[in-house]
mmCIF file of C-alpha atoms and ligand atoms in Angstrom:
data_model
loop_
_atom_site.group_PDB
_atom_site.id
_atom_site.type_symbol
_atom_site.label_atom_id
_atom_site.label_comp_id
_atom_site.label_asym_id
_atom_site.label_seq_id
_atom_site.Cartn_x
_atom_site.Cartn_y
_atom_site.Cartn_z
ATOM 1 C CA MET T 1 -9.684 5.581 -43.655
ATOM 2 C CA LYS T 2 -6.439 7.098 -44.970
ATOM 3 C CA ASN T 3 -4.040 5.595 -42.396
ATOM 4 C CA TYR T 4 -4.448 3.412 -39.315
ATOM 5 C CA THR T 5 -1.817 4.691 -36.936
ATOM 6 C CA GLU T 6 -4.098 5.510 -34.001
ATOM 7 C CA LEU T 7 -7.585 4.639 -32.811
ATOM 8 C CA SER T 8 -8.891 8.083 -33.736
ATOM 9 C CA ASP T 9 -8.490 6.998 -37.392
ATOM 10 C CA ILE T 10 -11.675 4.938 -36.831
ATOM 11 C CA GLU T 11 -14.710 7.084 -37.598
ATOM 12 C CA ASP T 12 -17.362 4.512 -36.668
ATOM 13 C CA LEU T 13 -16.085 1.869 -34.261
ATOM 14 C CA GLN T 14 -19.333 -0.098 -33.999
ATOM 15 C CA GLN T 15 -19.659 -0.324 -37.775
ATOM 16 C CA LEU T 16 -16.032 -1.471 -38.131
ATOM 17 C CA VAL T 17 -16.560 -4.177 -35.482
ATOM 18 C CA THR T 18 -19.689 -5.355 -37.310
ATOM 19 C CA GLU T 19 -17.780 -5.400 -40.589
ATOM 20 C CA ALA T 20 -14.953 -7.438 -39.031
ATOM 21 C CA LEU T 21 -17.492 -9.950 -37.710
ATOM 22 C CA GLU T 22 -18.991 -10.221 -41.209
ATOM 23 C CA LEU T 23 -15.493 -10.841 -42.619
ATOM 24 C CA LYS T 24 -15.009 -13.530 -39.964
ATOM 25 C CA LYS T 25 -17.914 -15.481 -41.473
ATOM 26 C CA GLY T 26 -15.707 -15.768 -44.557
ATOM 27 C CA THR T 27 -18.657 -15.834 -46.918
ATOM 28 C CA SER T 28 -17.512 -13.176 -49.358
ATOM 29 C CA THR T 29 -14.537 -13.411 -51.673
ATOM 30 C CA LEU T 30 -12.899 -10.069 -51.765
ATOM 31 C CA GLU T 31 -10.838 -8.932 -54.689
ATOM 32 C CA ILE T 32 -10.310 -5.375 -53.554
ATOM 33 C CA GLY T 33 -6.629 -6.057 -52.807
ATOM 34 C CA LYS T 34 -5.849 -7.757 -56.114
ATOM 35 C CA GLY T 35 -2.743 -6.254 -57.705
ATOM 36 C CA LYS T 36 -1.954 -4.327 -54.498
ATOM 37 C CA THR T 37 1.000 -4.923 -52.198
ATOM 38 C CA LEU T 38 1.213 -4.708 -48.423
ATOM 39 C CA GLY T 39 4.750 -4.137 -47.125
ATOM 40 C CA MET T 40 5.363 -4.870 -43.451
ATOM 41 C CA LEU T 41 8.459 -3.688 -41.587
ATOM 42 C CA PHE T 42 9.268 -5.091 -38.164
ATOM 43 C CA PHE T 43 11.772 -3.323 -35.933
ATOM 44 C CA ASN T 44 10.785 -5.800 -33.147
ATOM 45 C CA PRO T 45 9.696 -9.460 -32.918
ATOM 46 C CA SER T 46 6.121 -10.614 -33.493
ATOM 47 C CA LEU T 47 4.070 -13.774 -33.928
ATOM 48 C CA ARG T 48 0.412 -12.722 -34.027
ATOM 49 C CA THR T 49 0.674 -9.278 -35.599
ATOM 50 C CA ARG T 50 2.970 -10.452 -38.349
ATOM 51 C CA LEU T 51 1.042 -13.569 -39.338
ATOM 52 C CA SER T 52 -2.514 -12.289 -38.801
ATOM 53 C CA THR T 53 -1.865 -9.126 -40.822
ATOM 54 C CA GLU T 54 -0.169 -11.135 -43.571
ATOM 55 C CA LYS T 55 -3.167 -13.467 -43.618
ATOM 56 C CA ALA T 56 -5.571 -10.505 -43.647
ATOM 57 C CA GLY T 57 -3.816 -8.972 -46.645
ATOM 58 C CA LYS T 58 -3.910 -12.283 -48.516
ATOM 59 C CA LEU T 59 -7.616 -12.777 -47.725
ATOM 60 C CA LEU T 60 -8.189 -9.449 -49.498
ATOM 61 C CA GLY T 61 -6.187 -10.634 -52.523
ATOM 62 C CA MET T 62 -3.064 -8.584 -51.701
ATOM 63 C CA ASP T 63 0.555 -9.562 -52.201
ATOM 64 C CA VAL T 64 2.437 -9.264 -48.918
ATOM 65 C CA MET T 65 6.126 -8.521 -48.342
ATOM 66 C CA VAL T 66 7.663 -8.701 -44.858
ATOM 67 C CA MET T 67 11.047 -7.440 -43.702
ATOM 68 C CA ASN T 68 12.804 -7.341 -40.344
ATOM 69 C CA ALA T 69 14.062 -3.773 -40.383
ATOM 70 C CA GLY T 70 17.635 -3.248 -39.293
ATOM 71 C CA SER T 71 18.657 -6.914 -39.407
ATOM 72 C CA ASP T 72 17.487 -7.740 -42.965
ATOM 73 C CA SER T 73 17.749 -4.163 -44.242
ATOM 74 C CA TRP T 74 20.067 -1.191 -43.665
ATOM 75 C CA LYS T 75 19.846 0.509 -40.280
ATOM 76 C CA LEU T 76 17.718 3.629 -40.640
ATOM 77 C CA GLU T 77 18.518 7.186 -39.585
ATOM 78 C CA PHE T 78 15.483 9.229 -38.491
ATOM 79 C CA GLU T 79 17.132 12.504 -37.483
ATOM 80 C CA ASP T 80 16.783 15.428 -39.844
ATOM 81 C CA GLY T 81 20.138 16.896 -40.827
ATOM 82 C CA ALA T 82 22.117 14.020 -39.285
ATOM 83 C CA VAL T 83 25.725 13.595 -40.376
ATOM 84 C CA MET T 84 25.445 9.929 -41.189
ATOM 85 C CA ASP T 85 28.822 8.679 -39.978
ATOM 86 C CA SER T 86 27.429 6.027 -37.570
ATOM 87 C CA ASP T 87 26.130 2.485 -38.255
ATOM 88 C CA LYS T 88 22.926 3.915 -39.816
ATOM 89 C CA ALA T 89 23.408 3.614 -43.569
ATOM 90 C CA GLU T 90 20.058 4.835 -44.922
ATOM 91 C CA HIS T 91 17.816 7.804 -44.096
ATOM 92 C CA ILE T 92 14.069 7.349 -43.633
ATOM 93 C CA LYS T 93 13.530 9.998 -46.346
ATOM 94 C CA GLU T 94 14.882 7.682 -49.060
ATOM 95 C CA ALA T 95 13.690 4.432 -47.463
ATOM 96 C CA ALA T 96 10.038 5.546 -47.138
ATOM 97 C CA ALA T 97 9.989 7.060 -50.623
ATOM 98 C CA VAL T 98 11.453 3.895 -52.175
ATOM 99 C CA LEU T 99 9.085 1.588 -50.246
ATOM 100 C CA SER T 100 6.143 3.703 -51.424
ATOM 101 C CA GLN T 101 7.006 2.701 -55.003
ATOM 102 C CA TYR T 102 6.902 -1.004 -54.110
ATOM 103 C CA CYS T 103 3.939 -0.989 -51.710
ATOM 104 C CA ASP T 104 0.352 0.304 -51.702
ATOM 105 C CA ILE T 105 0.232 0.173 -47.890
ATOM 106 C CA ILE T 106 3.193 0.233 -45.491
ATOM 107 C CA ALA T 107 2.776 -1.293 -42.028
ATOM 108 C CA VAL T 108 5.336 -0.720 -39.283
ATOM 109 C CA ARG T 109 6.112 -2.166 -35.831
ATOM 110 C CA ALA T 110 8.432 -0.060 -33.670
ATOM 111 C CA PHE T 111 8.468 -0.404 -29.869
ATOM 112 C CA PRO T 112 9.582 2.366 -27.479
ATOM 113 C CA ASP T 113 13.000 2.246 -25.834
ATOM 114 C CA LEU T 114 11.301 3.245 -22.522
ATOM 115 C CA LYS T 115 14.184 5.573 -21.602
ATOM 116 C CA ASP T 116 12.915 8.964 -22.717
ATOM 117 C CA LYS T 117 9.165 9.632 -22.382
ATOM 118 C CA GLU T 118 9.213 12.665 -24.659
ATOM 119 C CA LYS T 119 11.077 10.797 -27.395
ATOM 120 C CA ASP T 120 8.755 7.788 -27.200
ATOM 121 C CA GLU T 121 5.654 9.993 -27.212
ATOM 122 C CA ALA T 122 6.936 11.713 -30.361
ATOM 123 C CA GLU T 123 6.480 8.336 -32.154
ATOM 124 C CA THR T 124 9.479 9.162 -34.360
ATOM 125 C CA VAL T 125 9.527 5.928 -36.380
ATOM 126 C CA LEU T 126 5.808 5.740 -37.128
ATOM 127 C CA ASN T 127 5.437 9.474 -37.762
ATOM 128 C CA SER T 128 8.500 9.534 -40.026
ATOM 129 C CA PHE T 129 6.934 6.824 -42.181
ATOM 130 C CA LYS T 130 3.729 8.868 -42.236
ATOM 131 C CA LYS T 131 5.684 11.979 -43.199
ATOM 132 C CA TYR T 132 7.908 10.528 -45.910
ATOM 133 C CA ALA T 133 5.782 7.702 -47.379
ATOM 134 C CA SER T 134 3.334 8.573 -50.136
ATOM 135 C CA VAL T 135 1.061 5.592 -49.338
ATOM 136 C CA PRO T 136 -1.101 4.815 -46.270
ATOM 137 C CA VAL T 137 0.645 3.683 -43.073
ATOM 138 C CA VAL T 138 -0.621 1.092 -40.571
ATOM 139 C CA ASN T 139 0.559 0.796 -36.958
ATOM 140 C CA LEU T 140 1.581 -2.768 -36.055
ATOM 141 C CA GLU T 141 2.352 -1.570 -32.467
ATOM 142 C CA SER T 142 4.232 1.602 -31.845
ATOM 143 C CA ALA T 143 5.827 3.318 -28.859
ATOM 144 C CA THR T 144 2.498 4.303 -27.305
ATOM 145 C CA GLY T 145 -0.263 2.291 -28.968
ATOM 146 C CA HIS T 146 -1.393 -0.992 -30.482
ATOM 147 C CA PRO T 147 -4.601 -0.082 -32.317
ATOM 148 C CA LEU T 148 -4.908 -3.350 -34.292
ATOM 149 C CA GLN T 149 -4.800 -5.292 -31.017
ATOM 150 C CA ALA T 150 -7.400 -2.977 -29.463
ATOM 151 C CA LEU T 151 -9.749 -3.466 -32.407
ATOM 152 C CA ALA T 152 -9.429 -7.262 -32.044
ATOM 153 C CA ASP T 153 -10.168 -6.832 -28.320
ATOM 154 C CA ALA T 154 -13.323 -4.818 -29.063
ATOM 155 C CA ILE T 155 -14.430 -7.477 -31.583
ATOM 156 C CA THR T 156 -13.898 -10.230 -28.975
ATOM 157 C CA ILE T 157 -15.891 -8.374 -26.321
ATOM 158 C CA SER T 158 -18.656 -7.685 -28.819
ATOM 159 C CA GLU T 159 -18.848 -11.426 -29.628
ATOM 160 C CA LEU T 160 -18.877 -12.575 -26.005
ATOM 161 C CA LYS T 161 -20.767 -9.984 -23.992
ATOM 162 C CA LYS T 162 -24.017 -11.135 -22.412
ATOM 163 C CA LYS T 163 -25.247 -7.718 -21.328
ATOM 164 C CA ASP T 164 -25.411 -4.326 -23.017
ATOM 165 C CA LYS T 165 -23.085 -2.702 -20.508
ATOM 166 C CA PRO T 166 -20.598 -5.265 -19.176
ATOM 167 C CA LYS T 167 -18.146 -4.524 -16.378
ATOM 168 C CA ILE T 168 -14.639 -4.569 -17.896
ATOM 169 C CA VAL T 169 -11.518 -4.487 -15.712
ATOM 170 C CA LEU T 170 -8.013 -3.803 -17.003
ATOM 171 C CA SER T 171 -5.745 -5.401 -14.405
ATOM 172 C CA TRP T 172 -1.959 -4.912 -14.109
ATOM 173 C CA ALA T 173 0.048 -8.110 -13.526
ATOM 174 C CA PRO T 174 3.693 -8.782 -12.636
ATOM 175 C CA HIS T 175 6.324 -9.505 -15.302
ATOM 176 C CA PRO T 176 10.100 -10.006 -15.166
ATOM 177 C CA LYS T 177 10.727 -7.229 -17.708
ATOM 178 C CA ALA T 178 9.660 -3.603 -18.065
ATOM 179 C CA LEU T 179 7.071 -3.597 -20.863
ATOM 180 C CA PRO T 180 5.614 -0.752 -22.968
ATOM 181 C CA GLN T 181 2.244 0.842 -22.160
ATOM 182 C CA SER T 182 1.078 0.472 -25.789
ATOM 183 C CA VAL T 183 -1.425 -2.368 -25.300
ATOM 184 C CA PRO T 184 -3.084 -1.046 -22.108
ATOM 185 C CA ASN T 185 -3.147 2.486 -23.592
ATOM 186 C CA SER T 186 -5.028 1.340 -26.688
ATOM 187 C CA PHE T 187 -7.297 -0.976 -24.690
ATOM 188 C CA ALA T 188 -8.188 1.864 -22.301
ATOM 189 C CA GLU T 189 -8.843 4.144 -25.238
ATOM 190 C CA ILE T 190 -11.086 1.778 -27.195
ATOM 191 C CA ILE T 191 -13.128 0.664 -24.175
ATOM 192 C CA GLN T 192 -13.989 4.310 -23.453
ATOM 193 C CA ASN T 193 -15.682 4.272 -26.852
ATOM 194 C CA LEU T 194 -17.838 1.244 -26.004
ATOM 195 C CA ASP T 195 -20.819 1.012 -23.672
ATOM 196 C CA ALA T 196 -19.090 -0.480 -20.626
ATOM 197 C CA ASP T 197 -18.572 -0.048 -16.912
ATOM 198 C CA PHE T 198 -14.773 0.291 -17.155
ATOM 199 C CA VAL T 199 -12.295 0.149 -14.285
ATOM 200 C CA ILE T 200 -8.485 0.005 -14.245
ATOM 201 C CA THR T 201 -6.604 -1.624 -11.379
ATOM 202 C CA ASN T 202 -2.856 -1.360 -10.836
ATOM 203 C CA PRO T 203 -0.414 -0.906 -7.945
ATOM 204 C CA GLU T 204 0.510 2.627 -6.827
ATOM 205 C CA GLY T 205 3.026 4.110 -9.254
ATOM 206 C CA TYR T 206 1.614 2.278 -12.270
ATOM 207 C CA ASP T 207 -1.180 4.671 -13.300
ATOM 208 C CA LEU T 208 -1.279 5.017 -17.072
ATOM 209 C CA ASN T 209 -1.054 8.360 -18.882
ATOM 210 C CA PRO T 210 -4.027 10.369 -17.510
ATOM 211 C CA GLU T 211 -4.514 11.946 -20.940
ATOM 212 C CA ILE T 212 -5.516 8.463 -22.119
ATOM 213 C CA THR T 213 -7.379 7.144 -19.063
ATOM 214 C CA LYS T 214 -9.264 10.457 -18.582
ATOM 215 C CA ASN T 215 -12.141 9.796 -16.141
ATOM 216 C CA VAL T 216 -11.807 6.005 -15.938
ATOM 217 C CA PRO T 217 -11.699 4.999 -12.234
ATOM 218 C CA VAL T 218 -8.295 3.663 -11.164
ATOM 219 C CA ILE T 219 -8.513 1.371 -8.124
ATOM 220 C CA HIS T 220 -5.317 0.296 -6.380
ATOM 221 C CA ASP T 221 -7.012 -2.611 -4.586
ATOM 222 C CA GLN T 222 -7.188 -5.356 -7.227
ATOM 223 C CA ASN T 223 -9.650 -7.539 -5.273
ATOM 224 C CA GLU T 224 -12.036 -4.609 -4.917
ATOM 225 C CA ALA T 225 -11.801 -3.762 -8.624
ATOM 226 C CA LEU T 226 -12.431 -7.344 -9.768
ATOM 227 C CA LYS T 227 -15.807 -7.629 -8.003
ATOM 228 C CA ASP T 228 -18.583 -8.562 -10.494
ATOM 229 C CA ALA T 229 -16.312 -8.132 -13.539
ATOM 230 C CA ASP T 230 -17.655 -9.660 -16.762
ATOM 231 C CA PHE T 231 -14.309 -9.284 -18.551
ATOM 232 C CA VAL T 232 -10.819 -9.021 -17.072
ATOM 233 C CA TYR T 233 -7.993 -7.897 -19.354
ATOM 234 C CA VAL T 234 -4.750 -8.895 -17.659
ATOM 235 C CA LYS T 235 -1.568 -7.117 -18.743
ATOM 236 C CA ASN T 236 1.749 -5.922 -17.432
ATOM 237 C CA TRP T 237 3.078 -2.462 -18.164
ATOM 238 C CA SER T 238 5.971 -0.382 -16.878
ATOM 239 C CA SER T 239 5.515 2.801 -14.858
ATOM 240 C CA TYR T 240 4.425 5.927 -16.738
ATOM 241 C CA ASP T 241 5.344 8.373 -13.937
ATOM 242 C CA ASN T 242 8.753 6.756 -13.284
ATOM 243 C CA TYR T 243 8.952 6.351 -16.996
ATOM 244 C CA GLY T 244 9.772 2.840 -18.226
ATOM 245 C CA GLN T 245 10.726 1.542 -14.760
ATOM 246 C CA LYS T 246 9.751 -1.807 -13.241
ATOM 247 C CA LEU T 247 8.706 -0.831 -9.714
ATOM 248 C CA SER T 248 7.185 -4.124 -8.602
ATOM 249 C CA GLU T 249 7.047 -7.825 -9.367
ATOM 250 C CA ASP T 250 4.412 -8.452 -6.699
ATOM 251 C CA ARG T 251 3.008 -11.942 -7.377
ATOM 252 C CA LYS T 252 -0.119 -11.063 -5.377
ATOM 253 C CA TRP T 253 -1.238 -9.400 -8.622
ATOM 254 C CA THR T 254 -0.884 -12.610 -10.701
ATOM 255 C CA PHE T 255 -4.321 -13.449 -12.041
ATOM 256 C CA SER T 256 -5.196 -16.740 -10.326
ATOM 257 C CA ALA T 257 -8.276 -18.947 -9.833
ATOM 258 C CA GLU T 258 -8.768 -17.165 -6.499
ATOM 259 C CA LYS T 259 -8.941 -13.807 -8.298
ATOM 260 C CA LEU T 260 -11.310 -15.242 -10.892
ATOM 261 C CA LYS T 261 -13.712 -16.252 -8.095
ATOM 262 C CA LEU T 262 -14.141 -12.566 -7.224
ATOM 263 C CA THR T 263 -15.582 -11.835 -10.662
ATOM 264 C CA ASN T 264 -18.882 -12.567 -12.349
ATOM 265 C CA ASN T 265 -17.351 -15.710 -13.919
ATOM 266 C CA ALA T 266 -15.392 -13.287 -16.100
ATOM 267 C CA LYS T 267 -13.950 -13.925 -19.512
ATOM 268 C CA VAL T 268 -10.188 -13.496 -19.175
ATOM 269 C CA MET T 269 -8.312 -11.650 -21.894
ATOM 270 C CA HIS T 270 -4.629 -11.084 -22.714
ATOM 271 C CA CYS T 271 -3.002 -9.905 -25.942
ATOM 272 C CA LEU T 272 -0.312 -12.697 -25.828
ATOM 273 C CA PRO T 273 2.458 -13.663 -25.525
ATOM 274 C CA VAL T 274 1.698 -14.383 -21.868
ATOM 275 C CA ARG T 275 4.102 -15.536 -19.135
ATOM 276 C CA ARG T 276 2.254 -18.453 -17.501
ATOM 277 C CA ASN T 277 2.082 -18.452 -13.685
ATOM 278 C CA MET T 278 3.576 -14.973 -13.585
ATOM 279 C CA VAL T 279 0.938 -12.911 -15.398
ATOM 280 C CA ILE T 280 -1.911 -15.456 -15.445
ATOM 281 C CA ALA T 281 -1.990 -18.825 -13.654
ATOM 282 C CA ASP T 282 -2.203 -22.094 -15.612
ATOM 283 C CA GLU T 283 -5.542 -22.926 -13.988
ATOM 284 C CA VAL T 284 -7.070 -19.765 -15.492
ATOM 285 C CA LEU T 285 -5.390 -19.934 -18.915
ATOM 286 C CA ASP T 286 -6.428 -23.578 -19.257
ATOM 287 C CA SER T 287 -10.007 -22.920 -18.120
ATOM 288 C CA GLU T 288 -13.062 -22.096 -20.183
ATOM 289 C CA ASN T 289 -12.910 -18.546 -18.869
ATOM 290 C CA SER T 290 -9.811 -17.820 -20.929
ATOM 291 C CA VAL T 291 -10.586 -16.295 -24.331
ATOM 292 C CA VAL T 292 -6.993 -15.498 -25.305
ATOM 293 C CA ILE T 293 -6.992 -17.857 -28.305
ATOM 294 C CA GLN T 294 -10.267 -16.470 -29.694
ATOM 295 C CA GLN T 295 -8.880 -12.965 -29.094
ATOM 296 C CA ALA T 296 -5.700 -13.767 -31.077
ATOM 297 C CA GLY T 297 -7.850 -15.320 -33.827
ATOM 298 C CA ASN T 298 -9.726 -12.038 -34.135
ATOM 299 C CA ARG T 299 -6.478 -10.241 -34.976
ATOM 300 C CA THR T 300 -6.931 -11.449 -38.572
ATOM 301 C CA PHE T 301 -10.403 -9.933 -38.931
ATOM 302 C CA ALA T 302 -9.414 -6.668 -37.246
ATOM 303 C CA ALA T 303 -6.534 -6.316 -39.715
ATOM 304 C CA GLN T 304 -8.731 -7.394 -42.637
ATOM 305 C CA ALA T 305 -11.387 -4.792 -41.777
ATOM 306 C CA VAL T 306 -8.744 -2.053 -41.497
ATOM 307 C CA LEU T 307 -6.899 -2.953 -44.717
ATOM 308 C CA LYS T 308 -10.240 -3.187 -46.544
ATOM 309 C CA ARG T 309 -11.206 0.315 -45.345
ATOM 310 C CA ILE T 310 -7.875 1.737 -46.520
ATOM 311 C CA LEU T 311 -8.150 0.034 -49.918
ATOM 312 C CA GLU T 312 -11.726 1.313 -50.305
ATOM 313 C CA GLU T 313 -10.525 4.850 -49.552
ATOM 314 C CA LYS T 314 -7.862 4.494 -52.244
ATOM 315 C CA VAL T 315 -10.491 3.336 -54.782
ATOM 316 C CA LYS T 316 -12.714 6.302 -53.814
ATOM 317 C CA ALA T 317 -9.829 8.756 -54.193
ATOM 318 C CA LYS T 318 -8.948 7.278 -57.618
ATOM 319 C CA ASP T 319 -12.595 7.555 -58.749
ATOM 320 C CA LEU T 320 -12.697 11.199 -57.672
ATOM 321 C CA GLU T 321 -9.436 11.823 -59.529
ATOM 322 C CA GLY T 322 -10.957 10.208 -62.647
ATOM 323 C CA ASN T 323 -14.068 12.386 -62.413
ATOM 324 C CA ALA T 324 -12.115 15.609 -61.948
HETATM 325 N N1 CP G 401 -0.336 -9.339 -29.310
HETATM 326 C C1 CP G 401 0.676 -9.161 -30.183
HETATM 327 O O1 CP G 401 0.867 -8.078 -30.737
HETATM 328 O O2 CP G 401 1.406 -10.298 -30.421
HETATM 329 P P1 CP G 401 2.784 -10.313 -31.214
HETATM 330 O O3 CP G 401 3.758 -9.461 -30.423
HETATM 331 O O4 CP G 401 3.186 -11.753 -31.263
HETATM 332 O O5 CP G 401 2.574 -9.725 -32.567
#
């Protein structure tokens, strides 16, 4: 694995999940990251991604440096040919090249601004790091995807599933703010690569990008969709068609104990942070059906498996260089 910026960077999902579960046992001491540095840049806040990825790097023997981009560092310019007379003091060309001398892997979190679909889909921040850095780049949640979260979700389902082909429902929920589509996009993408009966349910106007959901059935009646579900992934997202807009705050979509009763005693998932009694009711989050804590715990092993793959690729490339 050269980079981990999108799910298609995974060649063998099942093998990577198995490897992450082996790492979770914590039986092996890994030295592959010794003498290597992971640099993490956050353009947006984080609890889980920041700490689980830092922990993952350290479990592999890496040194880890973290910076809040923009507030701790200079504001970055991403436009080619810009006349830099605004508040942006440093161009990504220099910043990425300099960071590549300090870090063996650069990881970046950069949310969308949800104003301009085309601009967000261009993934300017992430792709600029990929373009101008000379070391591998990892996506810590970008404008359109959260592949580390999705891998942790796949690991959690793999641990908990009781049948070969579980029914998995991705269910929209209300939220006071307009949120990115990154998490549901990546979840929808990874589940299509697992053996599952997968259904998405959301109100009219909230269908995700059809290029991502492809042939996954989208049901606008939540109660109908939830029937016999083994897993329910609850998540808010803003409209894709009316790009970035919050069209509804309909509390009928809040995932409650009543909704849970419609399922096959489903395991309830959410990437966190979760707004209690808005997205998911207390009675569900505090029940044994909720697996959100286990899911967040698996973020460490997802990140560890990915960083390990990237470090292994670097060792392989170095060996080839040596043999040339
Ligand atoms: N799920 C997730 O990415 O959490 P953070 O935003 O806290 O990193």
